[in-house]
Each structure stands twice: as structure tokens, then as C-alpha cells.
JSON list of C-alpha atoms in Angstrom, two decimals:
[
{"chain": "N", "resi": 1, "resn": "MET", "atom": "CA", "xyz": [77.76, 22.90, 68.02]},
{"chain": "N", "resi": 2, "resn": "THR", "atom": "CA", "xyz": [78.81, 19.31, 68.47]},
{"chain": "N", "resi": 3, "resn": "THR", "atom": "CA", "xyz": [76.49, 16.45, 69.41]},
{"chain": "N", "resi": 4, "resn": "THR", "atom": "CA", "xyz": [77.92, 16.07, 72.90]},
{"chain": "N", "resi": 5, "resn": "MET", "atom": "CA", "xyz": [77.21, 19.77, 73.76]},
{"chain": "N", "resi": 6, "resn": "ARG", "atom": "CA", "xyz": [73.93, 20.28, 75.59]},
{"chain": "N", "resi": 7, "resn": "GLY", "atom": "CA", "xyz": [73.10, 23.74, 76.67]},
{"chain": "N", "resi": 8, "resn": "VAL", "atom": "CA", "xyz": [70.62, 26.53, 76.13]},
{"chain": "N", "resi": 9, "resn": "ASP", "atom": "CA", "xyz": [71.28, 28.51, 72.92]},
{"chain": "N", "resi": 10, "resn": "GLN", "atom": "CA", "xyz": [69.84, 31.91, 74.09]},
{"chain": "N", "resi": 11, "resn": "GLY", "atom": "CA", "xyz": [70.08, 33.11, 70.48]},
{"chain": "N", "resi": 12, "resn": "ALA", "atom": "CA", "xyz": [67.49, 30.41, 69.56]},
{"chain": "N", "resi": 13, "resn": "LEU", "atom": "CA", "xyz": [65.05, 31.63, 72.11]},
{"chain": "N", "resi": 14, "resn": "THR", "atom": "CA", "xyz": [65.60, 35.27, 71.41]},
{"chain": "N", "resi": 15, "resn": "ALA", "atom": "CA", "xyz": [65.60, 35.01, 67.62]},
{"chain": "N", "resi": 16, "resn": "THR", "atom": "CA", "xyz": [62.42, 32.93, 67.27]},
{"chain": "N", "resi": 17, "resn": "THR", "atom": "CA", "xyz": [60.62, 35.13, 69.89]},
{"chain": "N", "resi": 18, "resn": "PHE", "atom": "CA", "xyz": [61.49, 38.25, 68.12]},
{"chain": "N", "resi": 19, "resn": "THR", "atom": "CA", "xyz": [60.55, 36.89, 64.68]},
{"chain": "N", "resi": 20, "resn": "THR", "atom": "CA", "xyz": [57.30, 35.54, 65.87]},
{"chain": "N", "resi": 21, "resn": "VAL", "atom": "CA", "xyz": [56.33, 38.63, 67.65]},
{"chain": "N", "resi": 22, "resn": "PHE", "atom": "CA", "xyz": [57.31, 40.72, 64.72]},
{"chain": "N", "resi": 23, "resn": "VAL", "atom": "CA", "xyz": [55.08, 38.71, 62.28]},
{"chain": "N", "resi": 24, "resn": "LEU", "atom": "CA", "xyz": [52.14, 38.59, 64.65]},
{"chain": "N", "resi": 25, "resn": "VAL", "atom": "CA", "xyz": [52.19, 42.22, 65.78]},
{"chain": "N", "resi": 26, "resn": "MET", "atom": "CA", "xyz": [53.56, 44.11, 62.71]},
{"chain": "N", "resi": 27, "resn": "ASP", "atom": "CA", "xyz": [51.43, 42.38, 60.15]},
{"chain": "N", "resi": 28, "resn": "ALA", "atom": "CA", "xyz": [48.43, 44.74, 59.58]},
{"chain": "N", "resi": 29, "resn": "GLY", "atom": "CA", "xyz": [44.96, 43.36, 59.14]},
{"chain": "N", "resi": 30, "resn": "GLU", "atom": "CA", "xyz": [44.05, 39.74, 59.02]},
{"chain": "N", "resi": 31, "resn": "TYR", "atom": "CA", "xyz": [46.17, 36.88, 60.01]},
{"chain": "N", "resi": 32, "resn": "ASP", "atom": "CA", "xyz": [47.22, 34.79, 57.04]},
{"chain": "N", "resi": 33, "resn": "LEU", "atom": "CA", "xyz": [49.10, 31.68, 56.06]},
{"chain": "N", "resi": 34, "resn": "LEU", "atom": "CA", "xyz": [52.38, 33.54, 56.37]},
{"chain": "N", "resi": 35, "resn": "ASN", "atom": "CA", "xyz": [51.87, 33.76, 60.08]},
{"chain": "N", "resi": 36, "resn": "GLY", "atom": "CA", "xyz": [51.37, 30.02, 60.24]},
{"chain": "N", "resi": 37, "resn": "VAL", "atom": "CA", "xyz": [54.59, 29.29, 58.28]},
{"chain": "N", "resi": 38, "resn": "VAL", "atom": "CA", "xyz": [56.62, 31.72, 60.32]},
{"chain": "N", "resi": 39, "resn": "GLY", "atom": "CA", "xyz": [55.39, 30.12, 63.58]},
{"chain": "N", "resi": 40, "resn": "LEU", "atom": "CA", "xyz": [56.14, 26.65, 62.22]},
{"chain": "N", "resi": 41, "resn": "VAL", "atom": "CA", "xyz": [59.62, 27.60, 61.04]},
{"chain": "N", "resi": 42, "resn": "CYS", "atom": "CA", "xyz": [60.51, 29.28, 64.35]},
{"chain": "N", "resi": 43, "resn": "ALA", "atom": "CA", "xyz": [59.08, 26.30, 66.32]},
{"chain": "N", "resi": 44, "resn": "LEU", "atom": "CA", "xyz": [61.40, 24.03, 64.13]},
{"chain": "N", "resi": 45, "resn": "ILE", "atom": "CA", "xyz": [64.41, 26.33, 64.91]},
{"chain": "N", "resi": 46, "resn": "LEU", "atom": "CA", "xyz": [63.53, 26.20, 68.67]},
{"chain": "N", "resi": 47, "resn": "LEU", "atom": "CA", "xyz": [63.35, 22.50, 68.57]},
{"chain": "N", "resi": 48, "resn": "ALA", "atom": "CA", "xyz": [66.68, 22.23, 66.78]},
{"chain": "N", "resi": 49, "resn": "TYR", "atom": "CA", "xyz": [68.71, 24.45, 69.09]},
{"chain": "N", "resi": 50, "resn": "TYR", "atom": "CA", "xyz": [67.08, 24.58, 72.42]},
{"chain": "N", "resi": 51, "resn": "ARG", "atom": "CA", "xyz": [68.61, 22.19, 74.95]},
{"chain": "N", "resi": 52, "resn": "PRO", "atom": "CA", "xyz": [67.77, 22.79, 78.57]},
{"chain": "N", "resi": 53, "resn": "LEU", "atom": "CA", "xyz": [70.43, 22.55, 81.25]},
{"chain": "N", "resi": 54, "resn": "PRO", "atom": "CA", "xyz": [69.67, 20.95, 84.64]},
{"chain": "N", "resi": 55, "resn": "ALA", "atom": "CA", "xyz": [68.29, 23.65, 86.90]},
{"chain": "N", "resi": 56, "resn": "GLN", "atom": "CA", "xyz": [70.18, 24.15, 90.19]},
{"chain": "N", "resi": 57, "resn": "THR", "atom": "CA", "xyz": [67.22, 25.63, 92.22]},
{"chain": "N", "resi": 58, "resn": "PRO", "atom": "CA", "xyz": [63.49, 25.12, 91.99]},
{"chain": "N", "resi": 59, "resn": "PHE", "atom": "CA", "xyz": [63.12, 28.78, 90.97]},
{"chain": "N", "resi": 60, "resn": "ASP", "atom": "CA", "xyz": [65.52, 28.27, 88.02]},
{"chain": "N", "resi": 61, "resn": "ALA", "atom": "CA", "xyz": [63.59, 25.07, 86.99]},
{"chain": "N", "resi": 62, "resn": "LYS", "atom": "CA", "xyz": [60.20, 27.00, 87.04]},
{"chain": "N", "resi": 63, "resn": "THR", "atom": "CA", "xyz": [61.37, 30.13, 85.31]},
{"chain": "N", "resi": 64, "resn": "GLY", "atom": "CA", "xyz": [63.06, 28.28, 82.73]},
{"chain": "N", "resi": 65, "resn": "ALA", "atom": "CA", "xyz": [60.08, 26.12, 82.08]},
{"chain": "N", "resi": 66, "resn": "TRP", "atom": "CA", "xyz": [57.62, 29.00, 81.88]},
{"chain": "N", "resi": 67, "resn": "ALA", "atom": "CA", "xyz": [59.99, 31.04, 79.70]},
{"chain": "N", "resi": 68, "resn": "PHE", "atom": "CA", "xyz": [60.19, 28.02, 77.32]},
{"chain": "N", "resi": 69, "resn": "GLY", "atom": "CA", "xyz": [56.38, 27.60, 77.48]},
{"chain": "N", "resi": 70, "resn": "ALA", "atom": "CA", "xyz": [55.78, 31.41, 76.64]},
{"chain": "N", "resi": 71, "resn": "VAL", "atom": "CA", "xyz": [58.17, 31.31, 73.62]},
{"chain": "N", "resi": 72, "resn": "ALA", "atom": "CA", "xyz": [56.92, 27.96, 72.23]},
{"chain": "N", "resi": 73, "resn": "GLY", "atom": "CA", "xyz": [53.24, 28.93, 72.96]},
{"chain": "N", "resi": 74, "resn": "LEU", "atom": "CA", "xyz": [53.74, 32.17, 70.85]},
{"chain": "N", "resi": 75, "resn": "GLN", "atom": "CA", "xyz": [54.95, 29.93, 67.97]},
{"chain": "N", "resi": 76, "resn": "VAL", "atom": "CA", "xyz": [51.89, 27.71, 68.41]},
{"chain": "N", "resi": 77, "resn": "ALA", "atom": "CA", "xyz": [49.63, 30.71, 68.47]},
{"chain": "N", "resi": 78, "resn": "SER", "atom": "CA", "xyz": [51.32, 32.03, 65.38]},
{"chain": "N", "resi": 79, "resn": "SER", "atom": "CA", "xyz": [50.94, 28.69, 63.63]},
{"chain": "N", "resi": 80, "resn": "VAL", "atom": "CA", "xyz": [47.18, 28.45, 64.27]},
{"chain": "N", "resi": 81, "resn": "SER", "atom": "CA", "xyz": [46.34, 32.20, 63.88]},
{"chain": "N", "resi": 82, "resn": "TRP", "atom": "CA", "xyz": [45.32, 31.87, 60.24]},
{"chain": "N", "resi": 83, "resn": "LEU", "atom": "CA", "xyz": [43.10, 29.00, 61.10]},
{"chain": "N", "resi": 84, "resn": "ILE", "atom": "CA", "xyz": [41.46, 31.11, 63.89]},
{"chain": "N", "resi": 85, "resn": "GLN", "atom": "CA", "xyz": [41.10, 33.95, 61.25]},
{"chain": "N", "resi": 86, "resn": "LEU", "atom": "CA", "xyz": [39.32, 31.50, 58.91]},
{"chain": "N", "resi": 87, "resn": "ALA", "atom": "CA", "xyz": [36.86, 30.68, 61.75]},
{"chain": "N", "resi": 88, "resn": "VAL", "atom": "CA", "xyz": [36.34, 34.45, 62.42]},
{"chain": "N", "resi": 89, "resn": "ASN", "atom": "CA", "xyz": [35.82, 35.06, 58.70]},
{"chain": "N", "resi": 90, "resn": "SER", "atom": "CA", "xyz": [33.20, 32.23, 58.64]},
{"chain": "N", "resi": 91, "resn": "ALA", "atom": "CA", "xyz": [31.42, 33.57, 61.69]},
{"chain": "N", "resi": 92, "resn": "VAL", "atom": "CA", "xyz": [31.10, 37.06, 60.22]},
{"chain": "N", "resi": 93, "resn": "GLY", "atom": "CA", "xyz": [30.07, 35.57, 56.82]},
{"chain": "N", "resi": 94, "resn": "ASN", "atom": "CA", "xyz": [27.38, 33.38, 58.53]},
{"chain": "N", "resi": 95, "resn": "GLY", "atom": "CA", "xyz": [26.05, 36.32, 60.69]},
{"chain": "N", "resi": 96, "resn": "LEU", "atom": "CA", "xyz": [27.22, 34.73, 63.93]},
{"chain": "N", "resi": 97, "resn": "LEU", "atom": "CA", "xyz": [29.62, 37.68, 64.63]},
{"chain": "N", "resi": 98, "resn": "GLU", "atom": "CA", "xyz": [29.07, 41.32, 63.69]},
{"chain": "N", "resi": 99, "resn": "LEU", "atom": "CA", "xyz": [31.78, 43.93, 62.98]},
{"chain": "N", "resi": 100, "resn": "SER", "atom": "CA", "xyz": [31.62, 47.31, 64.67]},
{"chain": "N", "resi": 101, "resn": "GLU", "atom": "CA", "xyz": [29.70, 49.94, 62.59]},
{"chain": "N", "resi": 102, "resn": "GLU", "atom": "CA", "xyz": [32.71, 52.16, 63.06]},
{"chain": "N", "resi": 103, "resn": "CYS", "atom": "CA", "xyz": [34.87, 49.73, 61.08]},
{"chain": "N", "resi": 104, "resn": "ARG", "atom": "CA", "xyz": [36.34, 51.30, 58.05]},
{"chain": "N", "resi": 105, "resn": "ASP", "atom": "CA", "xyz": [38.75, 48.70, 57.04]},
{"chain": "N", "resi": 106, "resn": "ARG", "atom": "CA", "xyz": [37.12, 45.18, 57.02]},
{"chain": "N", "resi": 107, "resn": "SER", "atom": "CA", "xyz": [40.33, 43.24, 57.02]},
{"chain": "N", "resi": 108, "resn": "GLN", "atom": "CA", "xyz": [41.72, 45.30, 60.11]},
{"chain": "N", "resi": 109, "resn": "CYS", "atom": "CA", "xyz": [38.48, 44.67, 61.95]},
{"chain": "N", "resi": 110, "resn": "LEU", "atom": "CA", "xyz": [38.50, 40.96, 61.12]},
{"chain": "N", "resi": 111, "resn": "GLY", "atom": "CA", "xyz": [42.13, 40.88, 62.60]},
{"chain": "N", "resi": 112, "resn": "ASP", "atom": "CA", "xyz": [40.95, 42.69, 65.70]},
{"chain": "N", "resi": 113, "resn": "GLU", "atom": "CA", "xyz": [38.22, 40.11, 66.25]},
{"chain": "N", "resi": 114, "resn": "ALA", "atom": "CA", "xyz": [40.69, 37.29, 65.89]},
{"chain": "N", "resi": 115, "resn": "ASP", "atom": "CA", "xyz": [43.14, 38.86, 68.51]},
{"chain": "N", "resi": 116, "resn": "LEU", "atom": "CA", "xyz": [41.47, 37.55, 71.63]},
{"chain": "N", "resi": 117, "resn": "PRO", "atom": "CA", "xyz": [41.16, 33.84, 70.33]},
{"chain": "N", "resi": 118, "resn": "VAL", "atom": "CA", "xyz": [44.88, 33.99, 69.28]},
{"chain": "N", "resi": 119, "resn": "VAL", "atom": "CA", "xyz": [45.82, 35.30, 72.72]},
{"chain": "N", "resi": 120, "resn": "ILE", "atom": "CA", "xyz": [43.78, 32.48, 74.34]},
{"chain": "N", "resi": 121, "resn": "ALA", "atom": "CA", "xyz": [45.53, 29.99, 71.99]},
{"chain": "N", "resi": 122, "resn": "TRP", "atom": "CA", "xyz": [48.97, 31.40, 73.18]},
{"chain": "N", "resi": 123, "resn": "ALA", "atom": "CA", "xyz": [48.06, 31.28, 76.94]},
{"chain": "N", "resi": 124, "resn": "ALA", "atom": "CA", "xyz": [46.73, 27.65, 76.71]},
{"chain": "N", "resi": 125, "resn": "ALA", "atom": "CA", "xyz": [49.89, 26.58, 74.79]},
{"chain": "N", "resi": 126, "resn": "ALA", "atom": "CA", "xyz": [52.20, 28.45, 77.00]},
{"chain": "N", "resi": 127, "resn": "ALA", "atom": "CA", "xyz": [50.69, 26.90, 80.23]},
{"chain": "N", "resi": 128, "resn": "TRP", "atom": "CA", "xyz": [50.72, 23.35, 78.72]},
{"chain": "N", "resi": 129, "resn": "LEU", "atom": "CA", "xyz": [54.13, 23.52, 77.28]},
{"chain": "N", "resi": 130, "resn": "GLY", "atom": "CA", "xyz": [55.67, 25.15, 80.32]},
{"chain": "N", "resi": 131, "resn": "TYR", "atom": "CA", "xyz": [54.12, 22.43, 82.59]},
{"chain": "N", "resi": 132, "resn": "LYS", "atom": "CA", "xyz": [55.34, 19.64, 80.30]},
{"chain": "N", "resi": 133, "resn": "HIS", "atom": "CA", "xyz": [58.98, 21.31, 80.26]},
{"chain": "N", "resi": 134, "resn": "TYR", "atom": "CA", "xyz": [58.96, 21.63, 84.05]},
{"chain": "N", "resi": 135, "resn": "ARG", "atom": "CA", "xyz": [57.90, 17.92, 84.57]},
{"chain": "N", "resi": 136, "resn": "ARG", "atom": "CA", "xyz": [60.55, 16.77, 82.18]},
{"chain": "N", "resi": 137, "resn": "PHE", "atom": "CA", "xyz": [63.46, 18.98, 83.53]},
{"chain": "N", "resi": 138, "resn": "PRO", "atom": "CA", "xyz": [62.80, 19.47, 87.27]},
{"chain": "N", "resi": 139, "resn": "CYS", "atom": "CA", "xyz": [65.32, 20.89, 89.68]},
{"chain": "N", "resi": 140, "resn": "ILE", "atom": "CA", "xyz": [68.37, 18.66, 90.18]},
{"chain": "N", "resi": 141, "resn": "SER", "atom": "CA", "xyz": [70.16, 19.36, 93.50]},
{"chain": "N", "resi": 142, "resn": "PRO", "atom": "CA", "xyz": [73.93, 19.51, 93.13]},
{"chain": "N", "resi": 143, "resn": "SER", "atom": "CA", "xyz": [75.43, 16.29, 94.59]},
{"chain": "N", "resi": 144, "resn": "ALA", "atom": "CA", "xyz": [77.43, 16.68, 97.74]}
]
């Protein structure tokens, strides 16, 4: 890719999304530092290869912005998931949060307790990054 080319590399969006989802979902038990490292690396890849094109319609501008927000937000959530897990571990250790009595595998239950805060982190980051993307790259009508 030359420095004069500016376009969306669909592979950057697809590959970083797949990798981040794979690490977040397929990793059994607690979130760990690897989740954070993978999220950070995927975010760097996305920043290096994602170049939005001017949208031709308002619909294209909005869907492109929200798609970017969802993908980038997922990487933010992956990056902070291990910090959220530390907070959950601390809450359980200090008696602020109790695990279910049916819990057989402590690490799996701790991971389950951290899922909702990780999803909230994803939703907040996705909304903010999607909004910022849309404000920066609004619809540009074709000139007559």
C-alpha cells in the first residue's frame, strides 16, 4: 500500500475483529493479560491499515462509523478486560461480590462475573468511537 492510497482495508477490519472475538470468547475462565495484549495489538493493526473513504450517502456514513466503533470498541474491551477481571477478583476477595454456590470452577465463575462489565466497556467504547468517527468523516455529497 503506497502512502497516496487511502481506502478501507476490509482485511484489517475483518482480521482484527476475528482475532479479538476469538481471544475474548474462546479463552476459558478468567480474562488475563493476554486478552489485553491481543486487544492492543489488534487496535494497532486497525490504526495502521484502516483508512475510511468519504461516504456518498448519510446511511453509508452512519453504518461505516458504527461498524468502526463496534470493531474498535471490541478491541478496547479486550484491552481492559484483564483490569476488569482484577477488579472482580478484588471484589470477591473483599466480600463485596459472592460467587454462586453452584460454582464448581472458581476461575470460570470469576470470568462469568466479569462478562457484563466487559460488555458494558465494549458498548461505551463502541458508541463513543462510532460517534467520533461519524463526526470526523461525515457524508460528503458528490459535487455536481
